[in-house]
Amino acid sequence: MGTKYSGITPESDNSIILNQIQISSIRDLDPANGDELLNKILHTFLETSIELIRQIEEAVKNENAEDISHAAHSLKSCSANIGAESLSEIAKNMELYGRACELEQARQLMNNMQQRYQETTIEIKKLLNQS
């Protein structure tokens, strides 16, 4: 049967949506304009990640393992960069399922990824509204 990767499930996930240490690290990159830099990075994530999610959804629907792997790899990286560790972990698993042509596993992970993405964007928008 299919390969099982250490995925995050709603039942087992007690992690925070955004790692505040990573958020602080982004701010610290520019001591004079840290909030401005963070806002720019978060806006860029929102603009690019929605397209990556759409690409993954389409690839899963079309059973295109290569496209699943490629888009999930990009989502994994950009999520990790902003401290969205659980979304990054889900994207990593999606990437691995794509590479292994485990299309049913990818399909099953889709709802979890969409839910975590929604939660992540809500948290990002809260941060942006605080600035």
PDB file of C-alpha atoms in Angstrom:
ATOM      1  CA  MET A   1       0.000   0.000   0.000  1.00  0.00           C
ATOM      2  CA  GLY A   2       1.012   3.643   0.183  1.00  0.00           C
ATOM      3  CA  THR A   3       3.894   5.154   2.047  1.00  0.00           C
ATOM      4  CA  LYS A   4       3.019   6.883   5.308  1.00  0.00           C
ATOM      5  CA  TYR A   5       4.995   9.989   6.129  1.00  0.00           C
ATOM      6  CA  SER A   6       4.972  11.667   9.490  1.00  0.00           C
ATOM      7  CA  GLY A   7       2.134  13.979   8.632  1.00  0.00           C
ATOM      8  CA  ILE A   8       0.416  16.402  10.897  1.00  0.00           C
ATOM      9  CA  THR A   9      -3.178  15.506  11.480  1.00  0.00           C
ATOM     10  CA  PRO A  10      -5.821  17.681  13.109  1.00  0.00           C
ATOM     11  CA  GLU A  11      -5.994  15.202  15.989  1.00  0.00           C
ATOM     12  CA  SER A  12      -2.255  15.209  16.695  1.00  0.00           C
ATOM     13  CA  ASP A  13      -1.298  18.798  15.932  1.00  0.00           C
ATOM     14  CA  ASN A  14      -0.784  20.967  18.992  1.00  0.00           C
ATOM     15  CA  SER A  15       1.688  23.318  17.320  1.00  0.00           C
ATOM     16  CA  ILE A  16       1.333  27.015  16.850  1.00  0.00           C
ATOM     17  CA  ILE A  17       0.492  28.319  13.397  1.00  0.00           C
ATOM     18  CA  LEU A  18       3.436  30.751  13.086  1.00  0.00           C
ATOM     19  CA  ASN A  19       6.702  30.358  14.951  1.00  0.00           C
ATOM     20  CA  GLN A  20       7.160  33.686  16.724  1.00  0.00           C
ATOM     21  CA  ILE A  21      10.918  33.183  16.951  1.00  0.00           C
ATOM     22  CA  GLN A  22      11.062  33.061  13.134  1.00  0.00           C
ATOM     23  CA  ILE A  23       8.831  36.151  12.922  1.00  0.00           C
ATOM     24  CA  SER A  24      11.194  37.988  15.306  1.00  0.00           C
ATOM     25  CA  SER A  25      14.195  36.812  13.303  1.00  0.00           C
ATOM     26  CA  ILE A  26      12.725  38.351  10.168  1.00  0.00           C
ATOM     27  CA  ARG A  27      12.162  41.653  12.007  1.00  0.00           C
ATOM     28  CA  ASP A  28      15.730  41.530  13.336  1.00  0.00           C
ATOM     29  CA  LEU A  29      17.161  41.371   9.802  1.00  0.00           C
ATOM     30  CA  ASP A  30      16.478  45.097   9.494  1.00  0.00           C
ATOM     31  CA  PRO A  31      16.698  46.764  12.915  1.00  0.00           C
ATOM     32  CA  ALA A  32      15.558  50.132  11.555  1.00  0.00           C
ATOM     33  CA  ASN A  33      12.599  48.854   9.499  1.00  0.00           C
ATOM     34  CA  GLY A  34      11.890  45.363  10.801  1.00  0.00           C
ATOM     35  CA  ASP A  35       8.102  45.660  10.735  1.00  0.00           C
ATOM     36  CA  GLU A  36       8.174  46.981   7.187  1.00  0.00           C
ATOM     37  CA  LEU A  37      10.387  44.087   6.077  1.00  0.00           C
ATOM     38  CA  LEU A  38       8.152  41.554   7.839  1.00  0.00           C
ATOM     39  CA  ASN A  39       5.040  43.038   6.221  1.00  0.00           C
ATOM     40  CA  LYS A  40       6.634  42.863   2.792  1.00  0.00           C
ATOM     41  CA  ILE A  41       7.646  39.227   3.281  1.00  0.00           C
ATOM     42  CA  LEU A  42       4.221  38.260   4.628  1.00  0.00           C
ATOM     43  CA  HIS A  43       2.436  40.023   1.753  1.00  0.00           C
ATOM     44  CA  THR A  44       4.683  38.209  -0.707  1.00  0.00           C
ATOM     45  CA  PHE A  45       3.848  34.895   0.970  1.00  0.00           C
ATOM     46  CA  LEU A  46       0.118  35.592   0.695  1.00  0.00           C
ATOM     47  CA  GLU A  47       0.446  36.505  -2.981  1.00  0.00           C
ATOM     48  CA  THR A  48       2.545  33.506  -3.983  1.00  0.00           C
ATOM     49  CA  SER A  49       1.198  30.789  -1.699  1.00  0.00           C
ATOM     50  CA  ILE A  50      -2.378  31.044  -2.939  1.00  0.00           C
ATOM     51  CA  GLU A  51      -1.146  30.172  -6.432  1.00  0.00           C
ATOM     52  CA  LEU A  52       0.906  27.265  -5.076  1.00  0.00           C
ATOM     53  CA  ILE A  53      -2.142  25.901  -3.257  1.00  0.00           C
ATOM     54  CA  ARG A  54      -4.152  26.217  -6.473  1.00  0.00           C
ATOM     55  CA  GLN A  55      -1.418  24.388  -8.401  1.00  0.00           C
ATOM     56  CA  ILE A  56      -1.355  21.563  -5.861  1.00  0.00           C
ATOM     57  CA  GLU A  57      -5.152  21.262  -5.923  1.00  0.00           C
ATOM     58  CA  GLU A  58      -5.120  21.120  -9.710  1.00  0.00           C
ATOM     59  CA  ALA A  59      -2.264  18.603  -9.788  1.00  0.00           C
ATOM     60  CA  VAL A  60      -4.045  16.344  -7.291  1.00  0.00           C
ATOM     61  CA  LYS A  61      -7.256  16.600  -9.306  1.00  0.00           C
ATOM     62  CA  ASN A  62      -5.378  15.752 -12.522  1.00  0.00           C
ATOM     63  CA  GLU A  63      -3.270  13.072 -10.802  1.00  0.00           C
ATOM     64  CA  ASN A  64      -0.054  14.779 -11.889  1.00  0.00           C
ATOM     65  CA  ALA A  65       2.560  13.585  -9.401  1.00  0.00           C
ATOM     66  CA  GLU A  66       5.366  15.738 -10.827  1.00  0.00           C
ATOM     67  CA  ASP A  67       3.341  18.946 -10.500  1.00  0.00           C
ATOM     68  CA  ILE A  68       2.272  17.966  -6.976  1.00  0.00           C
ATOM     69  CA  SER A  69       5.891  17.509  -5.991  1.00  0.00           C
ATOM     70  CA  HIS A  70       7.082  20.732  -7.620  1.00  0.00           C
ATOM     71  CA  ALA A  71       4.386  23.040  -6.192  1.00  0.00           C
ATOM     72  CA  ALA A  72       4.510  21.373  -2.758  1.00  0.00           C
ATOM     73  CA  HIS A  73       8.291  21.840  -2.667  1.00  0.00           C
ATOM     74  CA  SER A  74       7.865  25.573  -3.263  1.00  0.00           C
ATOM     75  CA  LEU A  75       5.106  25.824  -0.645  1.00  0.00           C
ATOM     76  CA  LYS A  76       7.280  23.917   1.842  1.00  0.00           C
ATOM     77  CA  SER A  77      10.132  26.383   1.412  1.00  0.00           C
ATOM     78  CA  CYS A  78       8.162  29.609   1.525  1.00  0.00           C
ATOM     79  CA  SER A  79       6.162  28.379   4.538  1.00  0.00           C
ATOM     80  CA  ALA A  80       9.323  27.490   6.432  1.00  0.00           C
ATOM     81  CA  ASN A  81      10.780  30.924   5.648  1.00  0.00           C
ATOM     82  CA  ILE A  82       7.965  32.702   7.510  1.00  0.00           C
ATOM     83  CA  GLY A  83       7.785  30.221  10.394  1.00  0.00           C
ATOM     84  CA  ALA A  84       4.650  28.371   9.245  1.00  0.00           C
ATOM     85  CA  GLU A  85       6.241  25.118  10.340  1.00  0.00           C
ATOM     86  CA  SER A  86       3.190  22.877  10.378  1.00  0.00           C
ATOM     87  CA  LEU A  87       2.131  24.048   6.907  1.00  0.00           C
ATOM     88  CA  SER A  88       5.693  23.456   5.745  1.00  0.00           C
ATOM     89  CA  GLU A  89       5.611  19.918   7.201  1.00  0.00           C
ATOM     90  CA  ILE A  90       2.338  19.151   5.429  1.00  0.00           C
ATOM     91  CA  ALA A  91       3.772  20.518   2.173  1.00  0.00           C
ATOM     92  CA  LYS A  92       6.877  18.358   2.697  1.00  0.00           C
ATOM     93  CA  ASN A  93       4.688  15.277   2.997  1.00  0.00           C
ATOM     94  CA  MET A  94       2.720  16.332  -0.084  1.00  0.00           C
ATOM     95  CA  GLU A  95       6.006  16.724  -1.955  1.00  0.00           C
ATOM     96  CA  LEU A  96       7.117  13.252  -0.879  1.00  0.00           C
ATOM     97  CA  TYR A  97       3.790  11.747  -1.955  1.00  0.00           C
ATOM     98  CA  GLY A  98       4.206  13.415  -5.334  1.00  0.00           C
ATOM     99  CA  ARG A  99       7.734  12.101  -5.740  1.00  0.00           C
ATOM    100  CA  ALA A 100       6.595   8.594  -4.794  1.00  0.00           C
ATOM    101  CA  CYS A 101       3.525   8.843  -7.084  1.00  0.00           C
ATOM    102  CA  GLU A 102       1.340   8.178  -4.031  1.00  0.00           C
ATOM    103  CA  LEU A 103      -1.626  10.034  -5.514  1.00  0.00           C
ATOM    104  CA  GLU A 104      -4.242   8.637  -3.135  1.00  0.00           C
ATOM    105  CA  GLN A 105      -2.130   9.688  -0.151  1.00  0.00           C
ATOM    106  CA  ALA A 106      -1.752  13.163  -1.681  1.00  0.00           C
ATOM    107  CA  ARG A 107      -5.508  13.372  -2.192  1.00  0.00           C
ATOM    108  CA  GLN A 108      -6.111  12.399   1.438  1.00  0.00           C
ATOM    109  CA  LEU A 109      -3.666  15.050   2.674  1.00  0.00           C
ATOM    110  CA  MET A 110      -5.313  17.791   0.601  1.00  0.00           C
ATOM    111  CA  ASN A 111      -8.004  18.781   3.132  1.00  0.00           C
ATOM    112  CA  ASN A 112      -5.489  18.979   5.953  1.00  0.00           C
ATOM    113  CA  MET A 113      -3.224  21.179   3.837  1.00  0.00           C
ATOM    114  CA  GLN A 114      -6.098  23.480   2.867  1.00  0.00           C
ATOM    115  CA  GLN A 115      -7.213  23.804   6.486  1.00  0.00           C
ATOM    116  CA  ARG A 116      -3.711  24.579   7.738  1.00  0.00           C
ATOM    117  CA  TYR A 117      -3.222  27.074   4.905  1.00  0.00           C
ATOM    118  CA  GLN A 118      -6.435  28.879   5.901  1.00  0.00           C
ATOM    119  CA  GLU A 119      -5.320  28.991   9.541  1.00  0.00           C
ATOM    120  CA  THR A 120      -1.917  30.300   8.491  1.00  0.00           C
ATOM    121  CA  THR A 121      -3.343  33.089   6.327  1.00  0.00           C
ATOM    122  CA  ILE A 122      -5.651  34.153   9.179  1.00  0.00           C
ATOM    123  CA  GLU A 123      -2.661  34.462  11.517  1.00  0.00           C
ATOM    124  CA  ILE A 124      -0.659  36.375   8.904  1.00  0.00           C
ATOM    125  CA  LYS A 125      -3.513  38.806   8.376  1.00  0.00           C
ATOM    126  CA  LYS A 126      -3.736  39.368  12.140  1.00  0.00           C
ATOM    127  CA  LEU A 127      -0.019  40.217  12.188  1.00  0.00           C
ATOM    128  CA  LEU A 128      -0.402  42.572   9.245  1.00  0.00           C
ATOM    129  CA  ASN A 129      -3.309  44.351  10.913  1.00  0.00           C
ATOM    130  CA  GLN A 130      -1.223  44.907  14.053  1.00  0.00           C
ATOM    131  CA  SER A 131       1.387  46.840  12.112  1.00  0.00           C
TER     132      SER A 131
END
